[in-house]
Amino acid sequence: MKRQIVKEFITVKKVRHLPPEPPPPPPPPKRHVLAVGSCTLDMITIVDMPLTPGQVQRTKEGSWRRGGPAANICTVWRRLGMECEFLGVLSKVRAFESLLSGFQSQGIDISHCPLTNHRPAHRSIIVQRNEDARIILEFSSADQELTYQQFVGAVDYQKYSWMHFEGRNPVEMQRMILKVRDFNERCPESRIMLSVDLDNLRPATMLMASLVDYVFARKTMMRTYAFMNGREVVWALRDEMRSARAQWEKSQPRKMPYLPPDPPADEKCRGAPLDTPIVIYNNYMLGASCLMADDTYFKVGSHIPDKIVDVNSVNDTFSAAVIYALHKVKMRLRDALEYGTRASALKLTANGFDVMRCMPKDLIGCYYA
């Protein structure tokens, strides 16, 4: 009986072929950064004396190049070696062909940009030599502005890890940012960081800025609104964004059933809101000021070169360098601001952005450069 039970339960199977191993999971899609804004044709003229009405002044120094904050930021990213894409309305007229070929030669992706037959946006920039003063006359119409429908039709959110917006048309930009925020809520594992640069305190602009992660304020804001230093600029932006956000949230329809939020146990111990953006202001003469989400303020010192050659697009260089340091190099915020101030100081020493090729790719290289 015992032998019979053993024979029944002990069996030997011959395995001729092992099952194939499962294929490895596909690599995650390569994600890059996107700059949304405008591309202009900049005609730069350098004069010795300030212009007065009726005066004729001749100069032998001037140039023309591709401009626009979003296009400049893409140029700096490529000079630093980061893959990027530009999204904005481009013109198909013959005068704009050299700018399109410049995008392609630098490796900037413009495959999703809508094209138009209208005249391209252009700017006339008059710079006074050895002075931090310039006059900008810009031609731009509604035909050169990117719309919400064009943005939704061109963007695949899975391909991007950071989106930077130029604060030109705040109503349309707000709709774009809200669309990206909806994607972040649906796919938190593929969250897209958002940033915006602005130069005014209008309510629509402040509402748009309150919906992003990083806000870059331009240097002209201190002069326009008569602020004394960078600390006043970042605190004014924080207050205006909070008031604009509160009014907007009151106007939104309430979800049913609506339950009012519980009041905090202690008003003095209330924490910072989760959606509060980090506000950054840069002035190459004074340094960079930063206001964190929990209202912590700190400042990074300036680096002024011995000779200033070109002050155009210094703010764009700073913003691009900070985003590069935070996104690709994974620096801390204070170190990223230090890297951005050094990049803007290097930009001041030469015309254009070719000098950014000499910029070290990390902060340690800046100390030994």
Short mmCIF file of C-alpha atoms in Angstrom, two decimals, residues 114-352:
data_model
loop_
_atom_site.label_atom_id
_atom_site.label_comp_id
_atom_site.label_asym_id
_atom_site.label_seq_id
_atom_site.Cartn_x
_atom_site.Cartn_y
_atom_site.Cartn_z
CA PRO A 114 1.36 77.49 -36.11
CA LEU A 115 2.40 79.45 -39.20
CA THR A 116 0.76 82.60 -40.53
CA ASN A 117 1.08 84.75 -43.63
CA HIS A 118 0.77 88.00 -41.69
CA ARG A 119 3.67 90.32 -41.06
CA PRO A 120 5.95 89.08 -38.29
CA ALA A 121 6.23 90.80 -34.95
CA HIS A 122 9.30 93.03 -34.82
CA ARG A 123 10.92 95.40 -32.36
CA SER A 124 13.15 98.43 -32.71
CA ILE A 125 15.50 98.68 -29.73
CA ILE A 126 17.55 101.85 -29.21
CA VAL A 127 20.30 101.39 -26.63
CA GLN A 128 22.35 104.24 -25.20
CA ARG A 129 26.02 103.36 -24.93
CA ASN A 130 27.43 102.82 -21.42
CA GLU A 131 24.00 103.49 -19.88
CA ASP A 132 21.36 101.18 -18.50
CA ALA A 133 18.68 102.81 -20.64
CA ARG A 134 16.94 101.72 -23.80
CA ILE A 135 13.83 102.45 -25.85
CA ILE A 136 11.78 99.56 -27.25
CA LEU A 137 9.16 100.07 -29.94
CA GLU A 138 7.31 96.82 -30.66
CA PHE A 139 4.89 95.98 -33.44
CA SER A 140 2.55 93.15 -32.51
CA SER A 141 -1.08 92.38 -33.28
CA ALA A 142 -3.58 89.68 -32.43
CA ASP A 143 -2.39 87.64 -35.41
CA GLN A 144 0.98 87.04 -33.69
CA GLU A 145 -0.53 85.85 -30.39
CA LEU A 146 -0.89 82.15 -29.59
CA THR A 147 -4.47 81.19 -28.77
CA TYR A 148 -5.79 78.57 -26.38
CA GLN A 149 -7.12 76.41 -29.20
CA GLN A 150 -3.72 76.36 -30.91
CA PHE A 151 -2.04 75.43 -27.65
CA VAL A 152 -4.39 72.52 -26.93
CA GLY A 153 -4.02 71.19 -30.47
CA ALA A 154 -0.21 71.30 -30.43
CA VAL A 155 0.77 70.08 -26.96
CA ASP A 156 1.19 66.46 -25.88
CA TYR A 157 1.54 66.72 -22.11
CA GLN A 158 3.39 63.41 -21.77
CA LYS A 159 6.38 64.87 -23.64
CA TYR A 160 7.13 67.77 -21.29
CA SER A 161 8.47 68.06 -17.79
CA TRP A 162 8.59 71.88 -17.56
CA MET A 163 6.58 74.60 -19.29
CA HIS A 164 7.57 78.25 -19.20
CA PHE A 165 5.04 80.89 -20.25
CA GLU A 166 5.68 84.44 -21.38
CA GLY A 167 3.17 86.75 -19.69
CA ARG A 168 1.89 88.49 -22.82
CA ASN A 169 -1.80 87.59 -23.13
CA PRO A 170 -2.84 86.71 -19.56
CA VAL A 171 -6.41 85.67 -20.39
CA GLU A 172 -5.33 83.05 -22.94
CA MET A 173 -2.29 82.05 -20.89
CA GLN A 174 -4.50 81.44 -17.86
CA ARG A 175 -6.63 78.98 -19.81
CA MET A 176 -3.49 77.16 -20.97
CA ILE A 177 -2.13 76.94 -17.44
CA LEU A 178 -5.43 75.64 -16.09
CA LYS A 179 -5.38 72.94 -18.77
CA VAL A 180 -1.91 71.84 -17.67
CA ARG A 181 -3.01 71.86 -14.02
CA ASP A 182 -5.87 69.54 -14.93
CA PHE A 183 -3.34 67.15 -16.45
CA ASN A 184 -1.22 67.32 -13.29
CA GLU A 185 -4.24 66.33 -11.21
CA ARG A 186 -5.03 63.38 -13.47
CA CYS A 187 -1.42 62.18 -13.79
CA PRO A 188 0.54 63.22 -10.68
CA GLU A 189 3.37 60.82 -11.61
CA SER A 190 4.02 62.89 -14.77
CA ARG A 191 3.66 66.29 -13.19
CA ILE A 192 4.69 69.29 -15.28
CA MET A 193 6.40 72.20 -13.54
CA LEU A 194 5.06 75.62 -14.52
CA SER A 195 6.75 79.01 -14.57
CA VAL A 196 5.96 82.44 -15.96
CA ASP A 197 7.76 85.76 -16.40
CA LEU A 198 5.91 89.05 -16.08
CA ASP A 199 6.50 92.78 -16.01
CA ASN A 200 3.29 94.33 -14.60
CA LEU A 201 0.87 94.11 -11.67
CA ARG A 202 -2.40 94.01 -13.58
CA PRO A 203 -5.12 91.82 -11.96
CA ALA A 204 -5.34 89.44 -14.93
CA THR A 205 -1.57 88.96 -14.90
CA MET A 206 -1.52 88.39 -11.14
CA LEU A 207 -4.25 85.76 -11.40
CA MET A 208 -2.32 83.94 -14.11
CA ALA A 209 0.88 84.08 -12.05
CA SER A 210 -0.83 82.67 -8.94
CA LEU A 211 -1.50 79.37 -10.76
CA VAL A 212 2.14 78.40 -11.49
CA ASP A 213 5.08 77.12 -9.45
CA TYR A 214 7.71 79.80 -10.18
CA VAL A 215 7.21 83.48 -11.01
CA PHE A 216 10.07 85.47 -12.56
CA ALA A 217 9.68 89.23 -12.29
CA ARG A 218 11.47 91.43 -14.80
CA LYS A 219 13.95 94.13 -13.88
CA THR A 220 11.74 96.93 -15.20
CA MET A 221 9.12 96.38 -12.49
CA MET A 222 11.15 98.17 -9.85
CA ARG A 223 11.43 101.29 -11.99
CA THR A 224 7.85 101.17 -13.29
CA TYR A 225 6.20 100.88 -9.87
CA ALA A 226 8.82 102.90 -7.91
CA PHE A 227 9.97 100.07 -5.66
CA MET A 228 13.09 100.64 -3.59
CA ASN A 229 14.62 97.16 -3.79
CA GLY A 230 13.95 93.57 -4.75
CA ARG A 231 12.36 92.74 -1.39
CA GLU A 232 9.55 95.21 -2.04
CA VAL A 233 9.03 93.77 -5.53
CA VAL A 234 8.57 90.16 -4.43
CA TRP A 235 6.33 91.10 -1.50
CA ALA A 236 4.15 93.32 -3.70
CA LEU A 237 3.79 90.46 -6.18
CA ARG A 238 2.85 88.05 -3.38
CA ASP A 239 0.16 90.38 -2.02
CA GLU A 240 -1.31 91.13 -5.44
CA MET A 241 -1.39 87.45 -6.38
CA ARG A 242 -3.13 86.50 -3.16
CA SER A 243 -5.84 89.13 -3.59
CA ALA A 244 -6.40 88.24 -7.25
CA ARG A 245 -6.55 84.52 -6.43
CA ALA A 246 -9.04 85.10 -3.59
CA GLN A 247 -11.38 87.10 -5.83
CA TRP A 248 -11.16 84.47 -8.55
CA GLU A 249 -11.94 81.60 -6.17
CA LYS A 250 -15.02 83.45 -4.87
CA SER A 251 -16.35 83.83 -8.40
CA GLN A 252 -15.99 80.10 -9.18
CA PRO A 253 -19.14 77.93 -8.91
CA ARG A 254 -19.26 75.90 -5.76
CA LYS A 255 -19.41 72.14 -5.96
CA MET A 256 -22.41 70.47 -4.36
CA PRO A 257 -22.66 69.49 -1.62
CA TYR A 258 -20.67 72.49 -0.43
CA LEU A 259 -19.08 72.31 2.99
CA PRO A 260 -17.27 75.42 4.22
CA PRO A 261 -13.69 74.80 5.33
CA ASP A 262 -13.05 74.44 9.02
CA PRO A 263 -11.45 77.52 10.58
CA PRO A 264 -7.87 76.98 11.78
CA ALA A 265 -7.37 76.34 15.47
CA ASP A 266 -4.81 79.09 15.73
CA GLU A 267 -4.57 81.92 13.21
CA LYS A 268 -0.95 82.55 14.09
CA CYS A 269 0.08 78.96 13.27
CA ARG A 270 -1.60 78.80 9.87
CA GLY A 271 0.71 77.32 7.25
CA ALA A 272 1.32 78.55 3.72
CA PRO A 273 -1.11 77.48 0.98
CA LEU A 274 0.00 74.59 -1.18
CA ASP A 275 -0.56 76.51 -4.42
CA THR A 276 1.56 79.51 -3.45
CA PRO A 277 4.23 80.09 -6.13
CA ILE A 278 7.85 80.99 -5.48
CA VAL A 279 8.52 84.60 -6.54
CA ILE A 280 11.94 85.50 -7.95
CA TYR A 281 13.19 88.94 -8.96
CA ASN A 282 16.57 89.56 -10.58
CA ASN A 283 18.47 92.79 -11.03
CA TYR A 284 22.03 92.35 -12.23
CA MET A 285 23.05 95.48 -10.31
CA LEU A 286 21.48 94.43 -6.99
CA GLY A 287 21.26 90.63 -7.11
CA ALA A 288 18.41 88.14 -7.06
CA SER A 289 15.61 88.22 -4.48
CA CYS A 290 13.44 85.21 -3.70
CA LEU A 291 10.27 84.77 -1.65
CA MET A 292 9.42 81.16 -0.83
CA ALA A 293 5.92 79.71 -0.51
CA ASP A 294 6.11 79.95 3.31
CA ASP A 295 7.03 83.68 3.07
CA THR A 296 10.73 83.03 3.72
CA TYR A 297 12.84 85.68 2.01
CA PHE A 298 16.47 85.43 0.97
CA LYS A 299 18.77 87.21 -1.44
CA VAL A 300 21.71 86.23 -3.63
CA GLY A 301 24.42 88.79 -4.34
CA SER A 302 25.14 90.27 -7.74
CA HIS A 303 28.14 89.69 -10.01
CA ILE A 304 28.85 92.82 -12.04
CA PRO A 305 31.46 92.43 -14.79
CA ASP A 306 34.18 95.01 -15.32
CA LYS A 307 32.81 96.01 -18.72
CA ILE A 308 29.16 95.86 -19.73
CA VAL A 309 28.68 95.30 -23.46
CA ASP A 310 25.07 94.19 -23.99
CA VAL A 311 22.17 94.50 -21.54
CA ASN A 312 19.51 93.10 -23.86
CA SER A 313 17.82 89.86 -22.77
CA VAL A 314 19.61 89.69 -19.41
CA ASN A 315 16.37 88.74 -17.64
CA ASP A 316 15.73 85.98 -20.17
CA THR A 317 19.24 84.62 -19.57
CA PHE A 318 18.68 84.58 -15.82
CA SER A 319 15.31 82.81 -16.06
CA ALA A 320 16.64 80.19 -18.49
CA ALA A 321 19.72 79.51 -16.35
CA VAL A 322 17.65 79.09 -13.16
CA ILE A 323 15.25 76.67 -14.88
CA TYR A 324 18.21 74.75 -16.29
CA ALA A 325 19.82 74.49 -12.86
CA LEU A 326 16.60 73.38 -11.15
CA HIS A 327 15.43 70.97 -13.83
CA LYS A 328 18.54 69.35 -15.30
CA VAL A 329 21.29 69.80 -12.71
CA LYS A 330 18.85 69.38 -9.77
CA MET A 331 20.36 72.22 -7.75
CA ARG A 332 18.84 73.67 -4.65
CA LEU A 333 16.96 76.90 -5.15
CA ARG A 334 19.62 79.12 -3.60
CA ASP A 335 22.34 77.50 -5.70
CA ALA A 336 20.16 77.83 -8.81
CA LEU A 337 19.78 81.57 -8.21
CA GLU A 338 23.53 81.87 -7.75
CA TYR A 339 24.01 80.06 -11.05
CA GLY A 340 21.49 82.35 -12.73
CA THR A 341 23.19 85.54 -11.52
CA ARG A 342 26.54 84.30 -12.80
CA ALA A 343 25.02 83.40 -16.17
CA SER A 344 23.45 86.86 -16.52
CA ALA A 345 26.79 88.46 -15.61
CA LEU A 346 28.47 86.47 -18.36
CA LYS A 347 25.79 87.56 -20.81
CA LEU A 348 26.61 91.22 -20.09
CA THR A 349 30.15 90.79 -21.38
CA ALA A 350 29.30 90.06 -25.05
CA ASN A 351 26.67 90.61 -27.70
CA GLY A 352 24.16 87.84 -28.32
#
